[in-house]
PDB file of C-alpha atoms in Angstrom:
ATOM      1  CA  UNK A   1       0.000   0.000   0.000  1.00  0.00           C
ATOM      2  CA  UNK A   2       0.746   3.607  -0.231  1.00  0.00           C
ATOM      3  CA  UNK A   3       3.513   5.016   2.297  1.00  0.00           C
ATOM      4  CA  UNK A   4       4.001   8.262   3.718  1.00  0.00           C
ATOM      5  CA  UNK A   5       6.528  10.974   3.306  1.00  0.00           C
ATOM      6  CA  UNK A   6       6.916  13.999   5.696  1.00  0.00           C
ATOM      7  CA  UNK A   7       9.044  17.329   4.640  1.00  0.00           C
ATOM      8  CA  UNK A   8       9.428  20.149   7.367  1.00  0.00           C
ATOM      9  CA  UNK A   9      11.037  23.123   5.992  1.00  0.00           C
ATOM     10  CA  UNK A  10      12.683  25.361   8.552  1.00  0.00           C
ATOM     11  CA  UNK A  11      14.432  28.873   8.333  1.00  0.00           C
ATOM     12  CA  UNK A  12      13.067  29.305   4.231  1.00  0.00           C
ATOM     13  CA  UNK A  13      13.262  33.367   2.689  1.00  0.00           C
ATOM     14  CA  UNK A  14       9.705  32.446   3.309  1.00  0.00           C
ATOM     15  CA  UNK A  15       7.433  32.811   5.894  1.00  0.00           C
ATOM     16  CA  UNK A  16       6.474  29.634   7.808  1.00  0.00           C
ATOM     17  CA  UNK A  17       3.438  27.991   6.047  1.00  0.00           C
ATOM     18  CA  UNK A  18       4.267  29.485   2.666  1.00  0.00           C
ATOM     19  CA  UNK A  19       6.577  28.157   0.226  1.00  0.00           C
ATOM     20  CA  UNK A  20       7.072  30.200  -3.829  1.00  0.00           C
ATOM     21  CA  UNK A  21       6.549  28.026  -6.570  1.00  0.00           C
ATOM     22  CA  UNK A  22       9.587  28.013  -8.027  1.00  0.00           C
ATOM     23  CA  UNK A  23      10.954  26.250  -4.797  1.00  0.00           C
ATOM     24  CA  UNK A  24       8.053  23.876  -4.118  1.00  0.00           C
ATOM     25  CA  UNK A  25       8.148  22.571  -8.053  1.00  0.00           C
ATOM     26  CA  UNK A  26      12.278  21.831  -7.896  1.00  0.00           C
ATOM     27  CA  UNK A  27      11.265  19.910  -3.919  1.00  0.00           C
ATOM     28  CA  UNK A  28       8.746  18.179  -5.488  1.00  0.00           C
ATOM     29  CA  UNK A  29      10.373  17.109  -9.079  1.00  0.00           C
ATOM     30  CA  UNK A  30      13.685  16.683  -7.375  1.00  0.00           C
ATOM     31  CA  UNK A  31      11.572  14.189  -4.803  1.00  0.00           C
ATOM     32  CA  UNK A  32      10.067  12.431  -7.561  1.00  0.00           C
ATOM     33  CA  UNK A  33      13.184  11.737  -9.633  1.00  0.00           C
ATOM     34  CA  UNK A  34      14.656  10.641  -6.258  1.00  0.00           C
ATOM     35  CA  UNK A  35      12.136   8.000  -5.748  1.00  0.00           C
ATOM     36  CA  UNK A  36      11.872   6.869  -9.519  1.00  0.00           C
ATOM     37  CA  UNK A  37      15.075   6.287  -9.934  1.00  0.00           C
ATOM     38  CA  UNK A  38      14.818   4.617  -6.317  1.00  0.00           C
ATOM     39  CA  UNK A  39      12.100   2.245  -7.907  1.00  0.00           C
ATOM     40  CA  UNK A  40      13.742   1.608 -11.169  1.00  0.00           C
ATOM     41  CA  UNK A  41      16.693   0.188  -8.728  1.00  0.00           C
ATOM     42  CA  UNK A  42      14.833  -2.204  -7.098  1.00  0.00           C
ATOM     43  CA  UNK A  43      12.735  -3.526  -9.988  1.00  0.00           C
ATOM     44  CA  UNK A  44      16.136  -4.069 -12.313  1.00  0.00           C
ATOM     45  CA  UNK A  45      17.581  -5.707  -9.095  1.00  0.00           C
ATOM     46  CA  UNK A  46      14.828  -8.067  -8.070  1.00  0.00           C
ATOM     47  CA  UNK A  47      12.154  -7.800 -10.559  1.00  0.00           C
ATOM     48  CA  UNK A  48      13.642  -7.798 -14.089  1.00  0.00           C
ATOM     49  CA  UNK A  49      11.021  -7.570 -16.703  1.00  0.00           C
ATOM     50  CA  UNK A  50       8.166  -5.782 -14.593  1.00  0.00           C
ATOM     51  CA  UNK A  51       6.828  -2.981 -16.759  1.00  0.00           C
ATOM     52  CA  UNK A  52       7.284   0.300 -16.810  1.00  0.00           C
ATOM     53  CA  UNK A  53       3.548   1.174 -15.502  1.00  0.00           C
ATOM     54  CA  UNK A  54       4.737  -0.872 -12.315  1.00  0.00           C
ATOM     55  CA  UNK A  55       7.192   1.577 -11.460  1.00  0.00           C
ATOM     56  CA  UNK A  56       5.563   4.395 -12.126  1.00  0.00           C
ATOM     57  CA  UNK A  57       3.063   3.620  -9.986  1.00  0.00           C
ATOM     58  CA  UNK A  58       5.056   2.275  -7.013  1.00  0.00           C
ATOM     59  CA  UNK A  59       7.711   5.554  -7.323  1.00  0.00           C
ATOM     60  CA  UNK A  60       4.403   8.004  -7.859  1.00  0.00           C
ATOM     61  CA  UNK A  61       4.480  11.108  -5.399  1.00  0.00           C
ATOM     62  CA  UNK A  62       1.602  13.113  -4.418  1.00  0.00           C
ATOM     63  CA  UNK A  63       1.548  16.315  -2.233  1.00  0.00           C
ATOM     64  CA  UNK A  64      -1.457  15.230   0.218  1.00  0.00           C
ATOM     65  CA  UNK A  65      -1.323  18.041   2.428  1.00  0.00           C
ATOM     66  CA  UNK A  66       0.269  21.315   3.931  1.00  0.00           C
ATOM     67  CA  UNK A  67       0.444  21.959   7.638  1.00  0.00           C
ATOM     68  CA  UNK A  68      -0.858  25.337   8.879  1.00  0.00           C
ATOM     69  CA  UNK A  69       1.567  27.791  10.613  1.00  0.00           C
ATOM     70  CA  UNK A  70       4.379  25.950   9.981  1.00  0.00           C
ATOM     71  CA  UNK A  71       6.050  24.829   6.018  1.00  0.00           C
ATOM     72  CA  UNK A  72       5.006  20.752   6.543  1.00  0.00           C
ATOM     73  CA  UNK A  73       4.687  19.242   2.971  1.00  0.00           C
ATOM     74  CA  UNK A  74       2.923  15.582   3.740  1.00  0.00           C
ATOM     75  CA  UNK A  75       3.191  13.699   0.750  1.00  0.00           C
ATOM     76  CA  UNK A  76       2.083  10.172  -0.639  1.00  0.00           C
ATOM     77  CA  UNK A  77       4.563   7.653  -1.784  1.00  0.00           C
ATOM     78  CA  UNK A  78       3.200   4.830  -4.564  1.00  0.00           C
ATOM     79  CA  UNK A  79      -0.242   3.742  -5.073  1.00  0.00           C
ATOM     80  CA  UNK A  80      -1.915   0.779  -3.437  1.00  0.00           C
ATOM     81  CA  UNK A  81      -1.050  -2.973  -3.955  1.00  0.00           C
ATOM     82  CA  UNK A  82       1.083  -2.086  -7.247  1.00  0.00           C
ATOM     83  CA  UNK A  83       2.250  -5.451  -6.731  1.00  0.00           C
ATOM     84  CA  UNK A  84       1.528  -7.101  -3.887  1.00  0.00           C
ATOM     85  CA  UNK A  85       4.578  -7.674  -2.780  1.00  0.00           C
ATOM     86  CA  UNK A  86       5.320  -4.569  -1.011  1.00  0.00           C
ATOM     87  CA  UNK A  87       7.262  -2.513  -3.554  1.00  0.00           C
ATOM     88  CA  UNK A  88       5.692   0.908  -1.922  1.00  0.00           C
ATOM     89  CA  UNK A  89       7.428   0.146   1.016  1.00  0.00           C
ATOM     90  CA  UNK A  90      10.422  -0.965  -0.322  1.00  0.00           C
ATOM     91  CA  UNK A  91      10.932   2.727  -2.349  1.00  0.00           C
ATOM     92  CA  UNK A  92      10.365   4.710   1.132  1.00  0.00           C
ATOM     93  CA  UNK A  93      13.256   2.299   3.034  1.00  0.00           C
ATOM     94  CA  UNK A  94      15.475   2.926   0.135  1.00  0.00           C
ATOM     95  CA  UNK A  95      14.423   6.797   0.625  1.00  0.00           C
ATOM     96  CA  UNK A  96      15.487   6.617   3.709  1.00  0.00           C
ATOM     97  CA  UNK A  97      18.825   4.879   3.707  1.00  0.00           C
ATOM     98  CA  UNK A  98      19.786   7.424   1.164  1.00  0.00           C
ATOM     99  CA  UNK A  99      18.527  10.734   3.388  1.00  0.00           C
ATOM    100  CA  UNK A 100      20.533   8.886   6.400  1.00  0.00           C
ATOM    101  CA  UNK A 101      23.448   8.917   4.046  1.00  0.00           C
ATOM    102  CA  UNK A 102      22.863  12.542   2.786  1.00  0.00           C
ATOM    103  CA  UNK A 103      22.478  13.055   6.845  1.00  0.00           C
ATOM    104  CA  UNK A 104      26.213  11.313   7.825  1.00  0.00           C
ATOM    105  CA  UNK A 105      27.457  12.164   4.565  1.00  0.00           C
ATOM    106  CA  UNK A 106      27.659   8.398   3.973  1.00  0.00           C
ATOM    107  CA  UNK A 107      26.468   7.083   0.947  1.00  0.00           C
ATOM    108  CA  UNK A 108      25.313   3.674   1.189  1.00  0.00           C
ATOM    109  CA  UNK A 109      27.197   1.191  -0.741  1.00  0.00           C
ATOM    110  CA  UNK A 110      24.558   0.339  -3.499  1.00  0.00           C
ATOM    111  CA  UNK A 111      24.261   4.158  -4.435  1.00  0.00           C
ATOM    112  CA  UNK A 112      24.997   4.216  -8.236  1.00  0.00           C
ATOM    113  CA  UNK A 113      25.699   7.436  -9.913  1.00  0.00           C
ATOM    114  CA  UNK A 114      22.484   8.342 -11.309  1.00  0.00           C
ATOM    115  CA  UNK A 115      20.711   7.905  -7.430  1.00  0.00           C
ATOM    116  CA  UNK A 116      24.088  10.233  -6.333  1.00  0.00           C
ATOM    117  CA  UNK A 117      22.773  13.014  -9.256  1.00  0.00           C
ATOM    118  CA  UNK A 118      18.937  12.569  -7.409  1.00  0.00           C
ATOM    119  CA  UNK A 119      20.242  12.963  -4.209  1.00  0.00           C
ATOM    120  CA  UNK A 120      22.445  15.705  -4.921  1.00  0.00           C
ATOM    121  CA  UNK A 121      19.360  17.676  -6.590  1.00  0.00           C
ATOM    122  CA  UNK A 122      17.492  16.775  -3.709  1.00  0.00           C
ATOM    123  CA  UNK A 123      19.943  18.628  -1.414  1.00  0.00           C
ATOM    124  CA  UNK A 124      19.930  22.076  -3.618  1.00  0.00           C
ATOM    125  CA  UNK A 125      16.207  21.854  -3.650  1.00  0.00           C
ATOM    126  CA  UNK A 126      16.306  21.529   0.231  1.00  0.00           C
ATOM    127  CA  UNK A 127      18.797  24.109   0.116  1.00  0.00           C
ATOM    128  CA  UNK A 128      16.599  27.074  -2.135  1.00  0.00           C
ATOM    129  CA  UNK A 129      13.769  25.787   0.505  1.00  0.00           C
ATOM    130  CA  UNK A 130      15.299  25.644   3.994  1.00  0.00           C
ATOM    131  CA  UNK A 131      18.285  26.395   5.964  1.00  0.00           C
ATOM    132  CA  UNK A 132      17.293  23.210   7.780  1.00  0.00           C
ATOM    133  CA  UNK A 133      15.199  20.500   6.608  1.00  0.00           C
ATOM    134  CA  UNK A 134      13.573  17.369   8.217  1.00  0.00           C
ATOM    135  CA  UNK A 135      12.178  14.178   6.520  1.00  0.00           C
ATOM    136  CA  UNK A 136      10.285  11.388   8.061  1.00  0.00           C
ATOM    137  CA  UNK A 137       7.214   9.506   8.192  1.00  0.00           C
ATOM    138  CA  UNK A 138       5.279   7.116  10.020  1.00  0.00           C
ATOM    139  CA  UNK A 139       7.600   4.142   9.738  1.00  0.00           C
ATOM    140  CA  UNK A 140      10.969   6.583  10.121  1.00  0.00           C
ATOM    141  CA  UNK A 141      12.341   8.656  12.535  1.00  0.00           C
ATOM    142  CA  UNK A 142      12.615  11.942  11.297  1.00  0.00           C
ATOM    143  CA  UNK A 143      16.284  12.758  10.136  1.00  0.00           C
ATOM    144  CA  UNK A 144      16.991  16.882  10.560  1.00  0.00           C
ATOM    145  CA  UNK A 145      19.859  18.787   8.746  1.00  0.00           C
ATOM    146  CA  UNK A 146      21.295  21.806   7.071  1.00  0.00           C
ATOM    147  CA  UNK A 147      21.431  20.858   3.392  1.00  0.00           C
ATOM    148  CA  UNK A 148      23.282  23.789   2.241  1.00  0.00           C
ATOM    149  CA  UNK A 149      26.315  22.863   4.988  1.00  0.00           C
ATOM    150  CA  UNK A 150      26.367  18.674   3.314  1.00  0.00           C
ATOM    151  CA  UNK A 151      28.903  17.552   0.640  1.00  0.00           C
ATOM    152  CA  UNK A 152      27.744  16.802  -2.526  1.00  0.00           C
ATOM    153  CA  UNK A 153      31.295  15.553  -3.651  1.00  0.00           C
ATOM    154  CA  UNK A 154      30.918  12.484  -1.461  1.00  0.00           C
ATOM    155  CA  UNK A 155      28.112  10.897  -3.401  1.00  0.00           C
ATOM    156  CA  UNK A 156      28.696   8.737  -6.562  1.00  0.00           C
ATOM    157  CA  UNK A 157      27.984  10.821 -10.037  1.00  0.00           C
ATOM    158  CA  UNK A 158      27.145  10.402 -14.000  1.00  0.00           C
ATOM    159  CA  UNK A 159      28.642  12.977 -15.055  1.00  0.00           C
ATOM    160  CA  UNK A 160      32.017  14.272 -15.569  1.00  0.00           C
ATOM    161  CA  UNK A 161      33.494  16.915 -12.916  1.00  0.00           C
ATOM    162  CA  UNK A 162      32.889  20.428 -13.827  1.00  0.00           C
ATOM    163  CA  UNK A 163      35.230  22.412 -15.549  1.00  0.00           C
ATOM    164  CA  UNK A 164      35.121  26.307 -15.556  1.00  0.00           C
ATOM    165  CA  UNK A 165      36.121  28.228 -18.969  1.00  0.00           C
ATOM    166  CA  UNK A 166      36.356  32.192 -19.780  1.00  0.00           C
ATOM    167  CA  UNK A 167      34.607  34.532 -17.191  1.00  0.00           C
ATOM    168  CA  UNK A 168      31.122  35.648 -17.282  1.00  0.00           C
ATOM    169  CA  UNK A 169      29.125  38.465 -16.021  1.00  0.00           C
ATOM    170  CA  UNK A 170      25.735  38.204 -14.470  1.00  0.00           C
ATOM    171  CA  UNK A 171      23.312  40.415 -13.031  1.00  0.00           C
ATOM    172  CA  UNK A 172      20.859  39.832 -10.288  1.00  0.00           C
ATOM    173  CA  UNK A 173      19.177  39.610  -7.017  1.00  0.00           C
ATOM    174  CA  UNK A 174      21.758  38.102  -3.909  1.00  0.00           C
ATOM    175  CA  UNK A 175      19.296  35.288  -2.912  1.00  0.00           C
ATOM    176  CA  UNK A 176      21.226  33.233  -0.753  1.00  0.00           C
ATOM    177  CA  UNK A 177      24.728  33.373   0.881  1.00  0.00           C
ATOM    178  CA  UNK A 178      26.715  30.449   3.111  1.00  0.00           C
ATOM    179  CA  UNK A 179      29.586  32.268   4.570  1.00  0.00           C
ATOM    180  CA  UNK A 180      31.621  29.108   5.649  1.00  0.00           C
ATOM    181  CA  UNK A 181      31.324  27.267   2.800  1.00  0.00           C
ATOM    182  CA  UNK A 182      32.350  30.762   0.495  1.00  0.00           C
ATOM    183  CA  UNK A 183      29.024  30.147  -1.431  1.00  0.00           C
ATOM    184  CA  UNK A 184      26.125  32.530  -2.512  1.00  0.00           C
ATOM    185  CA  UNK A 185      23.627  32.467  -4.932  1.00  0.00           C
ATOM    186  CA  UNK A 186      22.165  34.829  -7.512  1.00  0.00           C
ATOM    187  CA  UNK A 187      18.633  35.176  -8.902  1.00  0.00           C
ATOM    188  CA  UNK A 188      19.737  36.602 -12.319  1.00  0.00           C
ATOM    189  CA  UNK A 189      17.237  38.934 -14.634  1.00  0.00           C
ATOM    190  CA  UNK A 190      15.953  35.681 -16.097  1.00  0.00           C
ATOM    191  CA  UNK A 191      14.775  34.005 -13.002  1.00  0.00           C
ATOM    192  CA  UNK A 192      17.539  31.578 -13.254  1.00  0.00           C
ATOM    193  CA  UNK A 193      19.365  30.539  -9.895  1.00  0.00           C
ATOM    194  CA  UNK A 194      22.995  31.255 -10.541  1.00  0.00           C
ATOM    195  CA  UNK A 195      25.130  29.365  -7.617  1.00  0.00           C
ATOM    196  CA  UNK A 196      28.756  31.661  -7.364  1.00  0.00           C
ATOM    197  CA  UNK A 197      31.496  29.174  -5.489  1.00  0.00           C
ATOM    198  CA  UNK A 198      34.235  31.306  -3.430  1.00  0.00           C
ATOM    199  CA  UNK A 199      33.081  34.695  -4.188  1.00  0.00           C
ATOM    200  CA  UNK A 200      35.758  37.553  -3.476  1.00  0.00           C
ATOM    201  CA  UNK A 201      34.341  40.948  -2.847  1.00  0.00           C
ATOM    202  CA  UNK A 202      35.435  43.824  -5.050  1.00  0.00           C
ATOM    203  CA  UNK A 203      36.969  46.579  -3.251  1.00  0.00           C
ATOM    204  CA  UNK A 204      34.199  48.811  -2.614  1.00  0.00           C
ATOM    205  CA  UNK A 205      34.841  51.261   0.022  1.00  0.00           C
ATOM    206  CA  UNK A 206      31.294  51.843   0.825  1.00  0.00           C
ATOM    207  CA  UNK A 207      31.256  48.421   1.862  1.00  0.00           C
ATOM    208  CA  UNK A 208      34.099  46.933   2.318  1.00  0.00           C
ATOM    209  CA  UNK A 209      35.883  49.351   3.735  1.00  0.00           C
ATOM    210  CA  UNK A 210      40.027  48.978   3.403  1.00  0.00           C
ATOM    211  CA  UNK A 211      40.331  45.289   4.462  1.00  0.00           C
ATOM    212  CA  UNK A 212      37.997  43.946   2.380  1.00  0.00           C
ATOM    213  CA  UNK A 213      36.007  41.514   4.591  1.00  0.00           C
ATOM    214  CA  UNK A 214      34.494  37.756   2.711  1.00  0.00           C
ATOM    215  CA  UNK A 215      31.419  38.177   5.445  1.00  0.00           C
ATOM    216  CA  UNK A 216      30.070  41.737   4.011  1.00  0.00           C
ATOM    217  CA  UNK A 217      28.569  39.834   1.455  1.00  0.00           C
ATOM    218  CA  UNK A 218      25.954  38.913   3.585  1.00  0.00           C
ATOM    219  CA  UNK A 219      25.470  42.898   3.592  1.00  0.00           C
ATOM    220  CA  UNK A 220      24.253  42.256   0.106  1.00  0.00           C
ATOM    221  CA  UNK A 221      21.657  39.969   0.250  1.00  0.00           C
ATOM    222  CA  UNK A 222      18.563  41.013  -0.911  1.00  0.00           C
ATOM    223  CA  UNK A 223      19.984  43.638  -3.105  1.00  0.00           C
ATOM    224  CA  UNK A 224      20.923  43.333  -7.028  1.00  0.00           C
ATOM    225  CA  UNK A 225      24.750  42.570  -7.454  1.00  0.00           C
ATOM    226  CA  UNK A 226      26.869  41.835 -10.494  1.00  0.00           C
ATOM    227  CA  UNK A 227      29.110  38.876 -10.296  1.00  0.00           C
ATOM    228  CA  UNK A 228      32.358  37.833 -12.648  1.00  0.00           C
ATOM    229  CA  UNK A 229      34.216  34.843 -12.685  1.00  0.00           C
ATOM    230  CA  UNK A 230      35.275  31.582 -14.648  1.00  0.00           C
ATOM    231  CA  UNK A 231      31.813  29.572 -15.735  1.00  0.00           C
ATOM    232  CA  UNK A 232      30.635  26.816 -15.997  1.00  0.00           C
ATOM    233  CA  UNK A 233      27.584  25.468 -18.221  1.00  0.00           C
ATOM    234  CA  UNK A 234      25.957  22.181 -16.903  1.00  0.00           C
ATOM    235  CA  UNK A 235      23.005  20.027 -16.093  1.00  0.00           C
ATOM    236  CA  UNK A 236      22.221  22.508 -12.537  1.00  0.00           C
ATOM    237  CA  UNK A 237      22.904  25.039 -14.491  1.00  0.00           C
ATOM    238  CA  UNK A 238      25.426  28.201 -14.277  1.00  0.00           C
ATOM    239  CA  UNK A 239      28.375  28.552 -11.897  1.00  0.00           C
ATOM    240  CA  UNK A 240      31.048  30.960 -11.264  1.00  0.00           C
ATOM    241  CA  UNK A 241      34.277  29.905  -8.939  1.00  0.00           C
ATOM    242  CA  UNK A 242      36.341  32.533  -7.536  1.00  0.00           C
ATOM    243  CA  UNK A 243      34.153  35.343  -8.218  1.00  0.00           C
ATOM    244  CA  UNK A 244      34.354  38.917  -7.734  1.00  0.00           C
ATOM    245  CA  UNK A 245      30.808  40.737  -6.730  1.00  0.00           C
ATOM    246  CA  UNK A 246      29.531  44.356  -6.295  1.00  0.00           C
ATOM    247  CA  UNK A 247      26.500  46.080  -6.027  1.00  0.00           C
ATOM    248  CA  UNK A 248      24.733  46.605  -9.260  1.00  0.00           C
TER     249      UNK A 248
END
C-alpha cells in the first residue's frame, strides 16, 4: 500500500506555512526523480522484466497536504497494492537509507551514480527551501539537517566533474549566501538561480571598507549585485568559482 513521506522546511526566505513556486516545483520534481530512480533500482535488481507502468506507480508522489503555521509538505509515496509484494514500502526504506546517508554524509554502498545526481538535486532543492530540513514519516524517525552545509562531492555521479572556462558576467538579485562554505547564490534577470562558489568581494569602500572583509557579502543579500568569474555550463545550471561581486 501507499507510504508516507513527511518534509518540514525550517528557516526558508519564506514565511512559515508558505513556500514560492519556483521552490516547491524543484522539492517536489527533485523528490520524484529521487524516488523513480529509487524504484527503477529495485525492480532491475529483483524484478527484471516488470513494466514500466509498475514503477511508475510504485515511485508516484503526491503532495497530500500542507500543515498550517508551519512549512510541513505531507506527501504520498506509490499507489496501493502495485504489486503485492510490497514494492511501496520498499521505495520509502530505500528513501530513507539514502537521506541517512545525505544526513552522515555516507552514501550507502549500493548508491549508483544516477541515485548520487537525485540525491544531490534533492539537497539544492532543500537548500533554495530551507536552511534546515527534516524528513520522516510514520515508519521513520525523522532525520533533521542543514542541506546547504552537506557535501555533494561524497556521493557517486554520472557525469564528468565540472570544468570552468572564460569569465562571465551576471546580473541579479543576492538570494542566498553560506559564509563558511564561500558560497552565494544569484537570482539573475531571467529568473535563473545562478550558484557563485568562493566569491571575493570587489573593493568597494562603501562596503568593504580597506580590508575587504568575505562576510560583508551577507550585507548584500537582498539587493541586485553583479558577479564575474570563470563559468561553468551544466546540467544545474550556471556557476562561477572565484568570483568577484559588487552592487549593481
Amino acid at each position: 500500500m501507499a507510504d508516507d513521506l513527511v518534509v518540514r522546511l525550517h528557516g526558508g526566505p519564506d514565511r512559515d506555512g508558505e513556500i514560492d513556486a519556483g521552490g516547491l516545483v524543484a522539492l517536489v520534481g527533485a523528490l520524484q526523480l529521487l524516488t523513480t530512480r529509487i524504484a527503477r533500482h529495485l525492480v532491475d535488481q529483483s524484478w527484471p522484466g516488470r513494466s514500466a507502468g509498475v514503477v511508475e506507480r510504485s515511485a508516484r508522489l503526491r503532495l497530500v497536504g500542507v500543515d498550517p503555521g508551519a512549512t510541513v509538505l505531507r506527501f504520498a509515496v506509490g499507489e496501493d497494492d502495485v504489486l503485492g509484494e510490497g514494492l511501496e514500502h520498499e521505495v520509502t526504506d530505500a528513501l530513507f537509507e539514502l537521506v541517512r546517508g545525505l544526513w552522515n554524509e555516507v552514501p550507502p554502498p549500493w548508491t549508483t551514480p544516477l541515485l548520487g545526481d537525485a540525491c544531490v538535486d534533492l539537497l539544492d532543492a532543500l537548500e533554495r527551501t530551507s536552511r534546515t530540513a527534516s524528513l520522516g514519516g510514520s515508519r521513520f524517525r525523522e532525520a533533521s539537517f542543514r542541506p546547504g552545509d552537506l557535501s555533494r562531492a561524497r556521493w557517486p555521479r554520472s557525469g564528468p566533474p565540472r570544468t570552468y572556462g572564460a569569465a562571465e558576467t551576471v546580473r541579479g538579485r543576492l538570494d542566498r549566501v553560506d559564509l563558511r562554505r564561500g558560497i552565494v547564490r544569484v537570482l539573475d534577470d531571467a529568473g535563473r538561480d545562478v550558484v557563485v562558489e568562493g566569491v571575493v568581494p570587489e573593493t568597494d569602500p562603501a562596503l568593504f571598507g580597506t580590508a575587504p572583509d568575505p562576510a560583508a557579502v551577507a550585507g548584500l543579500l537582498g539587493q541586485e549585485v553583479v558577479v564575474t568569474g570563470p563559468a561553468s555550463h551544466g546540467p544545474g545550471g550556471l556557476r562561477l568559482r572565484g568570483a568577484t561581486i559588487r552592487r549593481a
